[in-house]
Coordinates of C-alpha atoms in Angstrom, one line a residue:
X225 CA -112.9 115.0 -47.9
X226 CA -115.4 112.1 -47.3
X227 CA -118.1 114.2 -46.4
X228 CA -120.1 116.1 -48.7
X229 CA -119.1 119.7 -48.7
X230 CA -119.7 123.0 -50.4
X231 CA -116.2 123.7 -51.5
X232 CA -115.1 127.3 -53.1
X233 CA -111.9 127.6 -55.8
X234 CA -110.3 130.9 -56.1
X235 CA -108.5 130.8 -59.4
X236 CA -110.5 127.8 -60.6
X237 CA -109.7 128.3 -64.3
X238 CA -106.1 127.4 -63.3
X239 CA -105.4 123.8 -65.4
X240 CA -104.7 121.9 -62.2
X241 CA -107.4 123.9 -60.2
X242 CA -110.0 123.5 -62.8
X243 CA -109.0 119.7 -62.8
X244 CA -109.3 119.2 -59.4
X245 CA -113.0 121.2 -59.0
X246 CA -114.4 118.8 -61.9
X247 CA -113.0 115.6 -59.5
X248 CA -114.9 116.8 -56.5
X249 CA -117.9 117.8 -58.6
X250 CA -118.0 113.7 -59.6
X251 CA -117.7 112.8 -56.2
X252 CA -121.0 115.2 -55.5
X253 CA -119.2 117.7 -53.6
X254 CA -121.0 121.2 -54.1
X255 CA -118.4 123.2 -56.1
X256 CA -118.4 127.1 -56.7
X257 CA -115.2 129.4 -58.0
X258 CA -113.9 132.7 -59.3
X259 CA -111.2 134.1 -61.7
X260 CA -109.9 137.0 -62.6
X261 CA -109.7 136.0 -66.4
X262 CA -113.5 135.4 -66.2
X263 CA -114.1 138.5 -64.6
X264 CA -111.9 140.0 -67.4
X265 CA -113.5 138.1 -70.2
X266 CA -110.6 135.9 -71.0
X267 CA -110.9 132.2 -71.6
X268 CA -114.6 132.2 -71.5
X269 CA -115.1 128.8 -73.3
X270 CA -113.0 127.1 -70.4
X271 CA -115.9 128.8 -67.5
X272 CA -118.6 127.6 -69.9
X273 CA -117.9 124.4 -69.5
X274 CA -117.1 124.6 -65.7
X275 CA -120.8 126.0 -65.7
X276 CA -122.1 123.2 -67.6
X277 CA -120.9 120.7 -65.2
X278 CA -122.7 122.1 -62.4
X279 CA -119.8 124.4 -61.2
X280 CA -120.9 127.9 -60.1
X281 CA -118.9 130.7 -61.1
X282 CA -118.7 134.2 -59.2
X283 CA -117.0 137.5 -59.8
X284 CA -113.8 137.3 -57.4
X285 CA -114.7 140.1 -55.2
X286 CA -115.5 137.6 -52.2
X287 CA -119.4 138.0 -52.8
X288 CA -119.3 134.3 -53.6
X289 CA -117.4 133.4 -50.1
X290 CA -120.6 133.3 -48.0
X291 CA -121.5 131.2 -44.7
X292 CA -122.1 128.1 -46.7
X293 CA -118.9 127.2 -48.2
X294 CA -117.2 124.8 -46.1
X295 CA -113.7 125.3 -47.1
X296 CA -111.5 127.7 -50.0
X297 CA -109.3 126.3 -51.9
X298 CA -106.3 128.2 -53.3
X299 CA -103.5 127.6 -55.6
X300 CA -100.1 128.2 -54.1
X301 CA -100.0 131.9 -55.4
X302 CA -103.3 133.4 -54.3
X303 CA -102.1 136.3 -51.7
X304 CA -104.0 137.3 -48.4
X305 CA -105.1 140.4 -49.9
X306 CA -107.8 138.5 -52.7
X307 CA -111.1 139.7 -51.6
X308 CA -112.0 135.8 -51.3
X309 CA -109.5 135.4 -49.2
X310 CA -110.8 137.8 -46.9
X311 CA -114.1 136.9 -47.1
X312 CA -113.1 133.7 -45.9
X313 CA -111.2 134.8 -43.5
X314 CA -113.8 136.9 -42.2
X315 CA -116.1 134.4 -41.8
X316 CA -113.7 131.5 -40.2
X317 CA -113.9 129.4 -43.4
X318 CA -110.8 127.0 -43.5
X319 CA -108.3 127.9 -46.2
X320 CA -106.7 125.5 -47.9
X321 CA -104.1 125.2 -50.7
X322 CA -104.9 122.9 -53.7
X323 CA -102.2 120.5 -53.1
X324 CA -103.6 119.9 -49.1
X325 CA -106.9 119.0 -51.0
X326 CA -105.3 116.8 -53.6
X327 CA -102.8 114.8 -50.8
X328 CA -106.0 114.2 -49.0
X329 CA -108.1 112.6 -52.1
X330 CA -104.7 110.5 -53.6
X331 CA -102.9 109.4 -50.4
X332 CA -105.8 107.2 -50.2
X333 CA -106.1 105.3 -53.3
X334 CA -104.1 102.7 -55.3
X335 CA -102.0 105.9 -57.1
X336 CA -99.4 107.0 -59.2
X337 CA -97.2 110.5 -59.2
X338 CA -95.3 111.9 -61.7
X339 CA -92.7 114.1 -60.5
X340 CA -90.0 115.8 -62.5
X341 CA -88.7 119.2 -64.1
X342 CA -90.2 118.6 -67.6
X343 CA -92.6 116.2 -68.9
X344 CA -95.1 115.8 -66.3
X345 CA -98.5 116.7 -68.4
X346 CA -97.8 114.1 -70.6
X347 CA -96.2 111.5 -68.8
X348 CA -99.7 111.6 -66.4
X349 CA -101.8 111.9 -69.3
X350 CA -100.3 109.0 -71.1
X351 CA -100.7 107.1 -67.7
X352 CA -104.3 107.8 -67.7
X353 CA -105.2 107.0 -71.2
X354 CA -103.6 103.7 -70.9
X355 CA -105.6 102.7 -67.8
X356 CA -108.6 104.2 -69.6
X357 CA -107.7 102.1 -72.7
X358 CA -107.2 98.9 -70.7
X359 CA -110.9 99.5 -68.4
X360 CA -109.3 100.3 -65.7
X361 CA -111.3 103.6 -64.9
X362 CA -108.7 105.5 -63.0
X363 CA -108.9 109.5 -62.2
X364 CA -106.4 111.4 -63.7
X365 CA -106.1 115.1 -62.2
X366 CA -103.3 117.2 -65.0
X367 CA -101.7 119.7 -65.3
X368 CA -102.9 120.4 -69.1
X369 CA -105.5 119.3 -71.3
X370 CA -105.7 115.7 -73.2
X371 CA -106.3 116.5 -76.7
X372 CA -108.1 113.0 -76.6
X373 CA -112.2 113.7 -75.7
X374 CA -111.8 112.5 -71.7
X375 CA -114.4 112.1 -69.5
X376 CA -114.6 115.4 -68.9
X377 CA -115.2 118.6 -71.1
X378 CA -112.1 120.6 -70.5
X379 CA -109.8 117.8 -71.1
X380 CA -107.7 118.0 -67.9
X381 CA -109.4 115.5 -66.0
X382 CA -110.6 112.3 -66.0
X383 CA -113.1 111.1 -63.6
X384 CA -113.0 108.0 -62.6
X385 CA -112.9 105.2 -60.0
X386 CA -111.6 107.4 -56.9
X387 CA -109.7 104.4 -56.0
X388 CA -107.1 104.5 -58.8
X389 CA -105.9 108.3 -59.2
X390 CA -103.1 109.4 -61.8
X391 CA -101.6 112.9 -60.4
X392 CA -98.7 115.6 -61.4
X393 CA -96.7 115.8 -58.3
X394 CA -95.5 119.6 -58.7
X395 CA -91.8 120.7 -56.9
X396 CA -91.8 124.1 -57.8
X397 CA -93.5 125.3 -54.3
X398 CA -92.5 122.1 -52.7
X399 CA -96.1 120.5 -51.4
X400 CA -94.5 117.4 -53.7
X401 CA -93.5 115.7 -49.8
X402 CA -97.6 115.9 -49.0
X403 CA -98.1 112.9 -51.7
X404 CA -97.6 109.3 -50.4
X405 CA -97.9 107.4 -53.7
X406 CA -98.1 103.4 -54.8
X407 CA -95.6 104.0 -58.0
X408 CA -93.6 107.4 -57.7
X409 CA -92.6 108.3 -61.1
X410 CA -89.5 110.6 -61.9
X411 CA -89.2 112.1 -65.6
X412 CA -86.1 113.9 -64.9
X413 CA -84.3 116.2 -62.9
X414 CA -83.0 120.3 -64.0
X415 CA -82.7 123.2 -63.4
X416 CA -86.4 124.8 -62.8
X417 CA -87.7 126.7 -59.7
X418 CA -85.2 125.4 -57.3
X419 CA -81.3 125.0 -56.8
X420 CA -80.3 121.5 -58.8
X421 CA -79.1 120.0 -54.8
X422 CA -82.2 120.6 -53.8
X423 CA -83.6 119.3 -56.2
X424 CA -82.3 115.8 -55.7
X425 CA -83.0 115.6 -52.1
X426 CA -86.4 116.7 -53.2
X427 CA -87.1 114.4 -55.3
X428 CA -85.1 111.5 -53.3
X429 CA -87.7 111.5 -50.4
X430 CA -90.5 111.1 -53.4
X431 CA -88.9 108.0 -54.9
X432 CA -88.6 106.8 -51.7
X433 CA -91.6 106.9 -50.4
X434 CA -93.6 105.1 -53.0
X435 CA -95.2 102.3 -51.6
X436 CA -95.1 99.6 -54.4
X437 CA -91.8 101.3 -56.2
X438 CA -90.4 104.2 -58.0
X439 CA -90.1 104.7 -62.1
X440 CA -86.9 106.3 -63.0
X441 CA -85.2 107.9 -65.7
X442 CA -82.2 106.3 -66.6
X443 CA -80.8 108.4 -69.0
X444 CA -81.1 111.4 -66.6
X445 CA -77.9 111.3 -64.6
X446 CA -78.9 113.1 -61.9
X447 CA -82.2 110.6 -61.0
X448 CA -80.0 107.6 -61.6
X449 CA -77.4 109.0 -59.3
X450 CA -80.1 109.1 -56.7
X451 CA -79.5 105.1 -56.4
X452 CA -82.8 104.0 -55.7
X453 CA -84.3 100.8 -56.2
X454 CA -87.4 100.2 -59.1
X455 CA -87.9 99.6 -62.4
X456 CA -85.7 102.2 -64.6
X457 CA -86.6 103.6 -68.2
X458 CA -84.8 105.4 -71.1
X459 CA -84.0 105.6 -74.5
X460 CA -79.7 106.1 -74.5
X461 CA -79.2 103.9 -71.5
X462 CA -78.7 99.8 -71.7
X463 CA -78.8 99.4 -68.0
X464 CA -83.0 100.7 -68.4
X465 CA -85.4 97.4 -67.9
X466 CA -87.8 99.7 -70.0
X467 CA -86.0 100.9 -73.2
X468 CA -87.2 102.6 -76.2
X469 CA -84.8 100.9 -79.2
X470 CA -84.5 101.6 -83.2
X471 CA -86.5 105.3 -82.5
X472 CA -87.4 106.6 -86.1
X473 CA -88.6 109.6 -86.1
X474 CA -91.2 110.9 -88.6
X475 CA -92.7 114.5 -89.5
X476 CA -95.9 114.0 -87.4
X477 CA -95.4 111.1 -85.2
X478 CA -91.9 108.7 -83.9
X479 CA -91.7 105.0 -84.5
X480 CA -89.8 102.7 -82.1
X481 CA -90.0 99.1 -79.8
X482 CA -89.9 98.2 -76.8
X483 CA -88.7 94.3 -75.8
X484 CA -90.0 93.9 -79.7
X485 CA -93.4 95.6 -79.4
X486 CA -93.7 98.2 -81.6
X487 CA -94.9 101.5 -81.5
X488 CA -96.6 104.5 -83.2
X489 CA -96.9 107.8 -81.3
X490 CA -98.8 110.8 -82.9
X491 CA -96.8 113.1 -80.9
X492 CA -93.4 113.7 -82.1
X493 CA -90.2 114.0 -80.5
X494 CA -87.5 111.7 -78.8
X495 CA -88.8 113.3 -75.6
X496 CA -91.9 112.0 -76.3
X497 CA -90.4 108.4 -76.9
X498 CA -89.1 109.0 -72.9
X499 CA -92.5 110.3 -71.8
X500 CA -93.9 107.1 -73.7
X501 CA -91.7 104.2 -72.2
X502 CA -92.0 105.8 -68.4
X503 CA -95.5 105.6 -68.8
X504 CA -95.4 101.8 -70.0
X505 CA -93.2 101.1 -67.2
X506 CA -95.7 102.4 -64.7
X507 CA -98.4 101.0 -66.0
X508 CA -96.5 97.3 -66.3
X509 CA -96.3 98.0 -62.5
X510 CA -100.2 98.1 -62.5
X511 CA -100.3 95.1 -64.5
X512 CA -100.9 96.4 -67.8
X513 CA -98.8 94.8 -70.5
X514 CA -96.3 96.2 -73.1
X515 CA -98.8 95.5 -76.1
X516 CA -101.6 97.0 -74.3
X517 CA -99.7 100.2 -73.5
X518 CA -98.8 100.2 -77.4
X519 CA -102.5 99.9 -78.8
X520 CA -103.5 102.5 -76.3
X521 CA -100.3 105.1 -77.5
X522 CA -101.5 104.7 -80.7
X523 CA -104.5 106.7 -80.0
X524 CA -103.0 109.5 -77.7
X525 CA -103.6 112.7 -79.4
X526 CA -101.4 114.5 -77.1
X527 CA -101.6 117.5 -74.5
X528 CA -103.1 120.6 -75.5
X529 CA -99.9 123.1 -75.9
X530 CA -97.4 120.6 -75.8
X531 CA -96.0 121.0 -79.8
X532 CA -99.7 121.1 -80.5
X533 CA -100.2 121.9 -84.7
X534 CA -103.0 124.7 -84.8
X535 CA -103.5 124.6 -88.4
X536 CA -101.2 125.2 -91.6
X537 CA -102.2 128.3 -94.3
X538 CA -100.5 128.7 -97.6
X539 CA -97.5 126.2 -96.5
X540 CA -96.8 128.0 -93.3
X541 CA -97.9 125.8 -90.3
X542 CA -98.0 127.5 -86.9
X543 CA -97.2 125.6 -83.6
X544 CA -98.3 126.1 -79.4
X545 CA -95.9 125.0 -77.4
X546 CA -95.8 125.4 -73.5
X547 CA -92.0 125.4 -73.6
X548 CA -90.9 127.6 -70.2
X549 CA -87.4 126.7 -69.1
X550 CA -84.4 125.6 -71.1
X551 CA -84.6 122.1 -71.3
X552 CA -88.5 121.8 -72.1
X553 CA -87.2 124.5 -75.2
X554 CA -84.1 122.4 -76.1
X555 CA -86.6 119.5 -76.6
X556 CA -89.0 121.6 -78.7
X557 CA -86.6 122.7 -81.1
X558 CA -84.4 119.2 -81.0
X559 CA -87.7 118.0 -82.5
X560 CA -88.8 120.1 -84.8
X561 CA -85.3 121.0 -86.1
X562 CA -85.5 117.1 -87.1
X563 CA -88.0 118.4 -89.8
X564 CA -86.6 120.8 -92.6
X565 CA -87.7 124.2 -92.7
X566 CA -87.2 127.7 -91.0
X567 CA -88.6 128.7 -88.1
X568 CA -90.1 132.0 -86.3
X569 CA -90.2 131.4 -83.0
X570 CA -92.1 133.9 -80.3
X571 CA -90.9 133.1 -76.7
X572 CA -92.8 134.7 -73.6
X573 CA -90.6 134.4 -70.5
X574 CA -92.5 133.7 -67.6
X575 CA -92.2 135.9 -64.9
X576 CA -89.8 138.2 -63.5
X577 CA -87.9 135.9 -61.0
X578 CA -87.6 132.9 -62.5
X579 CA -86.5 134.4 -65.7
X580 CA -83.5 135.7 -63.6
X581 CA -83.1 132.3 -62.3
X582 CA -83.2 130.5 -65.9
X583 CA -81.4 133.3 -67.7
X584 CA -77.9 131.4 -68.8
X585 CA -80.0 128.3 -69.6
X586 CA -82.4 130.1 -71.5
X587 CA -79.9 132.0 -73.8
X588 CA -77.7 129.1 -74.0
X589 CA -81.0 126.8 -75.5
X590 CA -82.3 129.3 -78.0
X591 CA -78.3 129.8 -79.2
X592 CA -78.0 126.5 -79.7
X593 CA -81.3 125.2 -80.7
X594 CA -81.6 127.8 -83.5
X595 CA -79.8 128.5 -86.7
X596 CA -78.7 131.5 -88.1
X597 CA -81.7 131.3 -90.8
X598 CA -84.2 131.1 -88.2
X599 CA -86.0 133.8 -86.3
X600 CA -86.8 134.5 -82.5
X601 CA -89.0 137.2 -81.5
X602 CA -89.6 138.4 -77.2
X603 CA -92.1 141.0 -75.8
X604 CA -92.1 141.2 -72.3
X605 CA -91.8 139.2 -69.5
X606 CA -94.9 137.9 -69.2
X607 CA -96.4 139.1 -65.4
X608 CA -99.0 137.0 -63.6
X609 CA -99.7 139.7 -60.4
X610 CA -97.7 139.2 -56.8
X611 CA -94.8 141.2 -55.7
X612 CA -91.7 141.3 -58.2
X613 CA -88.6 143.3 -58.7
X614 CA -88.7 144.0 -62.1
X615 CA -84.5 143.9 -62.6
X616 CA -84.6 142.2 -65.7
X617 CA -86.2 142.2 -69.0
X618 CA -86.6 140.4 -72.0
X619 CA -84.6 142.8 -74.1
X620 CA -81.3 141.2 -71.8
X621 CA -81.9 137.6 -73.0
X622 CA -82.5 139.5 -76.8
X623 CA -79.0 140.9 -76.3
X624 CA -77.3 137.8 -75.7
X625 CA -78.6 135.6 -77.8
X626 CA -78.2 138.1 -80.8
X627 CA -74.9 138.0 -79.8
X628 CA -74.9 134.6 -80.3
X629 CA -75.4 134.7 -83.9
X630 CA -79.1 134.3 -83.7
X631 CA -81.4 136.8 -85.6
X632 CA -83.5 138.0 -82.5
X633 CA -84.9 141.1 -81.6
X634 CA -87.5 142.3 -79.0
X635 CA -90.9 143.9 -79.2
X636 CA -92.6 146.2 -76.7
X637 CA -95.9 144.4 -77.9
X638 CA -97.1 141.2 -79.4
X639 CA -98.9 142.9 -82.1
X640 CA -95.8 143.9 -83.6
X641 CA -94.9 140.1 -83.4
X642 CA -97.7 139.3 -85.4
X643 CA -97.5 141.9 -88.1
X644 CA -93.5 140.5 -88.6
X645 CA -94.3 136.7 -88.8
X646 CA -97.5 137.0 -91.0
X647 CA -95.4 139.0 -93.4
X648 CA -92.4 137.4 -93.3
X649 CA -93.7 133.2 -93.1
X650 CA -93.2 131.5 -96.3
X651 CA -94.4 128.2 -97.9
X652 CA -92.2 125.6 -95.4
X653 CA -92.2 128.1 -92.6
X654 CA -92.9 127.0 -89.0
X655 CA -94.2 129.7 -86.6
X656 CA -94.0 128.4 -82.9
X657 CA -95.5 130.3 -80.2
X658 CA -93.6 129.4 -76.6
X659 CA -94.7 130.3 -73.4
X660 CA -96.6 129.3 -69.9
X661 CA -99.2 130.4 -67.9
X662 CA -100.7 132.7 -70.2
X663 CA -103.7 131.2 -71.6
X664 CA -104.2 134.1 -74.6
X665 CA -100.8 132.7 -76.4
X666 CA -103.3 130.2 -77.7
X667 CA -105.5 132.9 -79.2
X668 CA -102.3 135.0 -79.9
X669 CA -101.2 132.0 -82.4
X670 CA -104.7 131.3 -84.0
X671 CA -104.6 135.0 -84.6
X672 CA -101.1 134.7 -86.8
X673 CA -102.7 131.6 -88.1
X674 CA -105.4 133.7 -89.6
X675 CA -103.9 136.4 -90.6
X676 CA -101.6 134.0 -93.1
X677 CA -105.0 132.4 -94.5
X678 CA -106.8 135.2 -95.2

């Protein structure tokens, strides 16, 4: 995408679609979009801030498709039937999918991927703020939003030097074989979206194909099974040439050193210690040294919705938490349950057919994860449009998990939810909203987070 061009988003408040319009907007391309959530008056800070970058929104009933947009861009999920679809369609305007775009932009730059079932967001993001930190100027394009101010106003970019680009390299729909990276990193590898065998061949041709070398998780035994040459990182495992040692974590933040650097993340978690050393160990393959990665951690305030502390009221502080499949929930409550207190958690599964997918793992992580003093509230699957069969329901995983020993129980609405935690949280309480792809949990928790202050 060399050439200037009027380029159209449909479903540009998406995080990775929003991140990707602001990139092409620095690079002067004429960007324009539409969403359903604007058009239903959802998340109207996020399109405010699109506007004030020069990005024009439309309604999306394809009136904004017209004979001078070059190309559409789409996530993977838009559908055929989306009036902008059709309009472009109609009017022989290339469709393309985000990740077509994205390939394009990175395979030609000095970059780095991060692949991987869970930590992604903030693996990238801690990528990026190092390189920020250290003056490199790279362009990060997330997933999520940094919590640190970035160069741009919605936090899930940073726009820099085109030459030196920090991406998510996402599996789920498989367009992860479109990127050619310099340093291919891998987080981990679990079940999420695909068969675990797939998986690993998956994610084999990405280490593989990174042209400087691959960064990989040696604690994970799948990706060290893969048996591919680079520079490996990990917390448990001796063998990692990156390794976190004498971790100690802390209420708010984790303490440990790496080759006798130390370090002080504000982001809790031994997860987070992982995330931190496999984003040192990229960016010593970029030249940036273990104590600059350090002073630069210091500062990193984190991804929006990733354990993210809204605010505490009369002792009871309540949590966001983007926690979707079972291993991104066992982390979530490994961390906080290193904290004392109860906790009420709210989980919203994410949609019909990969909650049948991740049903075992998800029963088996809230069973485990919680104790028998805690609480764990479901409404619904939560249903983003497409075609589903609707042959399971939250109320199932409720079951099983009860049966567990948990005290669980499922509501037909979130309201209900609400009412329950604001009168039952108590001074040490943690309430911890879980969920993906819905961007009113957010609003859903400051809500419970007012309700307890007032």
């Amino acid at each position: 995408m060399a050439a200037v061009k009027t380029v159209f988003f449909c479903g540009i408040g998406g995080s990775g679609m929003s991140a990707l319009a602001q990139v092409l907007r620095h690079h002067g391309h004429a960007v324009r979009g539409s969403d359903r959530c604007r058009d239903h008056g959802q998340t109207t800070e996020l399109f405010d801030r699109l506007c004030a970058q020069g990005i024009g929104l439309f309604p999306q009933d394809g009136s904004g498709v017209d004979d001078s947009v070059d190309e559409l861009i789409v996530s993977a999920a838009v559908e055929e039937h989306v009036p902008d679809v059709r309009a472009a369609l109609r009017r022989a305007i290339p469709v393309r999918k985000r990740a077509e775009v994205l390939a394009e932009l990175f395979n030609r730059a000095e970059g780095v991927a991060v692949g991987g079932t869970s930590g992604k967001t903030t693996v990238a993001g801690m990528i990026g703020h190092i390189l920020q930190q250290a003056g490199r100027n790279p362009t990060a394009i997330l997933g999520g939003s940094l919590l640190n101010d970035s160069q741009t106003p919605t936090g899930n970019a940073i726009c820099g030097d085109p030459g030196l680009q920090v991406i998510e390299a996402d599996e789920s729909d498989g367009t992860i074989v479109l990127y050619e990276p310099s340093i291919s990193v891998l987080t981990n590898i679990s079940l999420d979206h695909k068969p675990l065998e797939e998986l690993r061949e998956m994610f084999r041709e990405f280490v593989q194909k990174a042209r400087r070398g691959a960064v990989i998780n040696m604690d994970c035994e799948l990706s060290a099974k893969l048996d591919v040459e680079g520079i490996g990182f990990g917390v448990e495992n001796c063998r990692a040439q990156v390794r976190a040692e004498d971790v100690r974590p802390m209420a708010d933040s984790v303490a440990f050193e790496v080759g006798g650097t130390g370090f002080r993340l504000k982001v809790p978690g031994r997860h987070n210690v992982s995330n931190a050393v496999a984003a040192v160990a990229a960016c010593l393959a970029l030249d940036v040294s273990v104590r600059q990665s350090a002073a630069a951690l210091a500062t990193f305030a984190g991804i929006r919705r990733r354990l993210q502390v809204l605010g505490t009221a009369g002792g009871v502080t309540v949590i966001d938490d983007f926690a979707h499949n079972p291993d991104k929930i066992a982390a979530t409550l490994s961390t906080l349950k290193e904290q004392p207190g109860r906790l009420l958690v709210m989980f919203q599964p994410t949609g019909f057919a990969p909650t049948r997918f991740l049903r075992d793992g998800l029963i088996a992580a809230f069973a485990e994860g919680l104790e028998s003093r805690d609480v764990l509230a479901m409404p619904e699957i939560f249903y983003a449009g497409g075609t589903a069969v609707r042959d399971i329901s939250s109320r199932d995983l409720i079951e099983a998990i009860s049966g567990q020993g948990v005290t669980a129980a499922f509501y037909n609405g979130r309201a209900e939810i609400a009412r329950r935690f604001t009168e039952e949280a108590r001074p040490g309480d943690r309430v911890v909203i879980m969920g993906a792809r819905d961007d009113t949990l957010t609003d859903f928790a400051n809500g419970i987070l007012n309700s307890i202050a007032s």
